[in-house]
Amino acid sequence: MSEAVSRRRALRLLGAVGVVLGAAGCVPAPPPGRPPGAEPRKAAAGPVGAARVDALLERLTLEEKTVLLHGGPDPDPLGQAGYVPGIARLGIPALRLADGPAGVRVAKPATALPAPVLLASAFDPALAREYGRVIGREGRALGVDVLLSPTANLIRTPYAGRNFETFSEDPKLTADLVAEVVRGIQDEGLIATVKHFALNNQEKGRDTVDVIAAERTLHETELRGFEAAVAAGAGAVMGAYNKVNGVYACESRPLLDELLRGRWGFDGWVMSDWEAAHSTVASIGAGLDMEMPAGTHYGAPLREAVRGGSVPEAAVDLAVRRILTTMDRFGLLGGHPAARPARDAAAGARTARQVAAAGAVLLRNERAALPLTGPAARSIAVIGPTGRTPFVSGGGSAHVVPDAAAAPLEEIRRRAGSGSTVAYALGEDIYGRPLPAKLLTPAAGLDDRAVAPGRTWSFEGTFRLAADDEWTLLVHYTGQRPAVRLDGEELFPVRQGVAEQFAGGLLGAAPDGLTVRRRTLALKAGEHRLAVTAEGGPKGQRLRLRHTTTATRAADLAEAVKAAKAARSVVLFAYEDATEGTDRTSLGLPGGQAALIEAVAAANPRTTVVLNTSSSTTMPWLPRTAAVLQMYYPGQEGAAATADVLFGDADPGGRLTQTFPADERVTPVGGDMVRYPGVGGRQEYSEGVHVGHRWYDAQRAATLFAFGHGLSYTTWEYEKLTVRPGGAHGKRGGLRVEFTVRNTGRRKGTEVAQVYVGPSPDLKLDQPVRALAGYRRLTLAPGQAQRIVLDIDARTLSSWDPERDAWVVGTGRREVFAGRSSRELPLRAKAVVATG
């Protein structure tokens, strides 16, 4: 049932003051710049706080003010995303802004943490805070002042290219974790920037699409994570590319002024996403403070607008004040900034491994195929390109270059130990083979060609195919993209915008660091002309041309099947390389991986598939496998963490934060182009409050794996559910839920107990069939039981009422469910929610 969108209400938008509470209540944030319990920074002598900012504003010229409101070139770049010049004569330092959803993205190595979606799978707010601390500490150590993270957008469609960068399809879980990541980043003195505000839930058409969403949809789904970030004290917010209800997000007064600042009390600054500002007068009037990455609208045009009277200088002062006040809050003004810490790579690596193991989701485990023990642990075939080439992170702004990253093959061999046999087969060649030596006439050394600085190298030749064939041609290079023409067509044209810049975290670069581009073509029998031209440029470059064909793919498959037959067990690594700038075109595994899994599993029924994928995946091959382990993009320590789980050194404690559909045509946006990707530049969130698992429940749709699903190496029992009105401190409008979780197996294990609540009979509003209301991660020894107590606050039991312009508690007799996933809820009880 969809929500009608009133233009008047849509433009008026949004919300009442409210604080998003986590599973155990809202955790007070320590002052920024120090971990809890540390001594506060000493204030510099002279004006402090507002007085310091007032004094600076009085001395700044108009030109200097506008310098602070937009990005510019960095005279000493770190390889970061953005730079805002300071005003040296007044002691206002420059700001360096770096991407950082999964680690600090600069030129130097940094800890490559698991993707946020893997962190979220742990259902552990405390771990999320530590995750944030690692990024915050490293950002400060590497010279960064502002981190462009976390991403609070929901997983609305499984096709979205950046789902791995965010947390969940569920508003509450996203809010809980976003808040803790913000606190963690800012514990270390780095300014966190929550993004992309708002409704940037896809890459397709993200620069122009007009997202139409009603008040209830906004408040009860997408906005909850942003509200939580504001409540946690986030220093900055990044405006999205898209339009929201007819207006670009970066010039939406209802979003930026009325909601963010007026309703939620945000006192930091708002920056645009890169090139997401579209105006001068409208943007600054709506509350956009900073244009990134340059001054197209906030440089000379803003000064001219002030002098011409279309923008009052007071609006410029207000934007500058917000930036300076936040800088002062983080100790960046006053001439005595805190010393930057040394980078602690070992501590970062420990957290990366902990997060990767904690978030590992065991989706399937037939006949106890995992953990690997006995003969199965001593004779293993590792198959797949990402078994040998570690898949660290996705492409785009979340891609991080680590100090080092081991391959899963290495870690499996190490863990299996001496006396074991661990064989390897490629299965699928993603970087290509050298062209056959006798293919080209005349002969050419295209496998590793060096071009000297300032020189140009070129080749023209022919080759003949005896039969029609499908070829993939790949160019690897270090400098300017070589021109490669086949039968007169340029195979690798430079693409526009982020499509060129972001080509994936795995496929975009070869293991030795060369940039890779690929093109698949159906070639006819007969003669073909090949021409290559490469420029050495100022530094020279290396290039190579590679290929795969039907014959090479068949040989790879045969080698994998042979290896599978010779081993007691198989660990097959499958991948899907998602990136910023591009949405997925299918939920199936790319290339020939489905056929590879089918063939290998037929050869060896003890086949475990490890998925390094970005989001939900369809699995027509699932019944043939013994086990499936979802590791997403596991960061630099992903290989070690994967081995920990495969061999049972760690229980797979992760649970799905997004539903895996049984059929990709049956999803919250499937089969409805108006919902996704939009029609005629307009998109409607007509699913209303039924996002993610809520939609599957409302539609009674089948799932491959439900939200919250994840298996353990032990067994669990839930019992003795009681629910009573009230909650923490006896507050009315809430519920106290208690139940017992027991480890009934023979191993120590980790469980995520989940609580859902049904609709209120008293609210005449469309409500979810069941909404996530709380959860608790716990680890128990064999036979051990723990009594869980969860307080469900009034906000979690409330709905947004557009007529009242407020949150309204859903009173009356409410049903409460407890169990292991949104579809495995063995316990249920009812209690009356009352107010007054």
mmCIF file of C-alpha atoms in Angstrom, residues 169 656 659 693-694 696-697 703 705-709 754 756 770 772 817 819-825:
data_model
loop_
_atom_site.group_PDB
_atom_site.id
_atom_site.type_symbol
_atom_site.label_atom_id
_atom_site.label_comp_id
_atom_site.label_asym_id
_atom_site.label_seq_id
_atom_site.Cartn_x
_atom_site.Cartn_y
_atom_site.Cartn_z
ATOM 1 C CA GLU A 169 18.040 -1.926 4.462
ATOM 2 C CA LEU A 656 22.231 -10.416 6.913
ATOM 3 C CA THR A 659 17.152 -9.499 2.253
ATOM 4 C CA HIS A 693 12.290 -6.915 4.850
ATOM 5 C CA ARG A 694 9.159 -4.964 5.671
ATOM 6 C CA TYR A 696 8.758 -8.880 1.743
ATOM 7 C CA ASP A 697 6.573 -9.430 4.790
ATOM 8 C CA THR A 703 13.123 -14.875 0.005
ATOM 9 C CA PHE A 705 17.653 -15.618 2.692
ATOM 10 C CA ALA A 706 15.747 -13.359 5.068
ATOM 11 C CA PHE A 707 16.940 -10.216 6.794
ATOM 12 C CA GLY A 708 18.756 -11.237 9.967
ATOM 13 C CA HIS A 709 19.555 -14.728 8.662
ATOM 14 C CA GLN A 754 16.410 -10.149 17.323
ATOM 15 C CA TYR A 756 10.401 -7.349 16.085
ATOM 16 C CA ARG A 770 6.873 -6.385 11.650
ATOM 17 C CA LEU A 772 12.962 -4.443 13.901
ATOM 18 C CA PHE A 817 8.361 -11.468 18.281
ATOM 19 C CA GLY A 819 14.124 -15.106 17.292
ATOM 20 C CA ARG A 820 17.016 -15.559 14.874
ATOM 21 C CA SER A 821 15.856 -13.606 11.794
ATOM 22 C CA SER A 822 12.888 -11.671 10.442
ATOM 23 C CA ARG A 823 11.425 -14.997 9.301
ATOM 24 C CA GLU A 824 12.550 -17.284 12.136
ATOM 25 C CA LEU A 825 10.703 -15.986 15.166
#
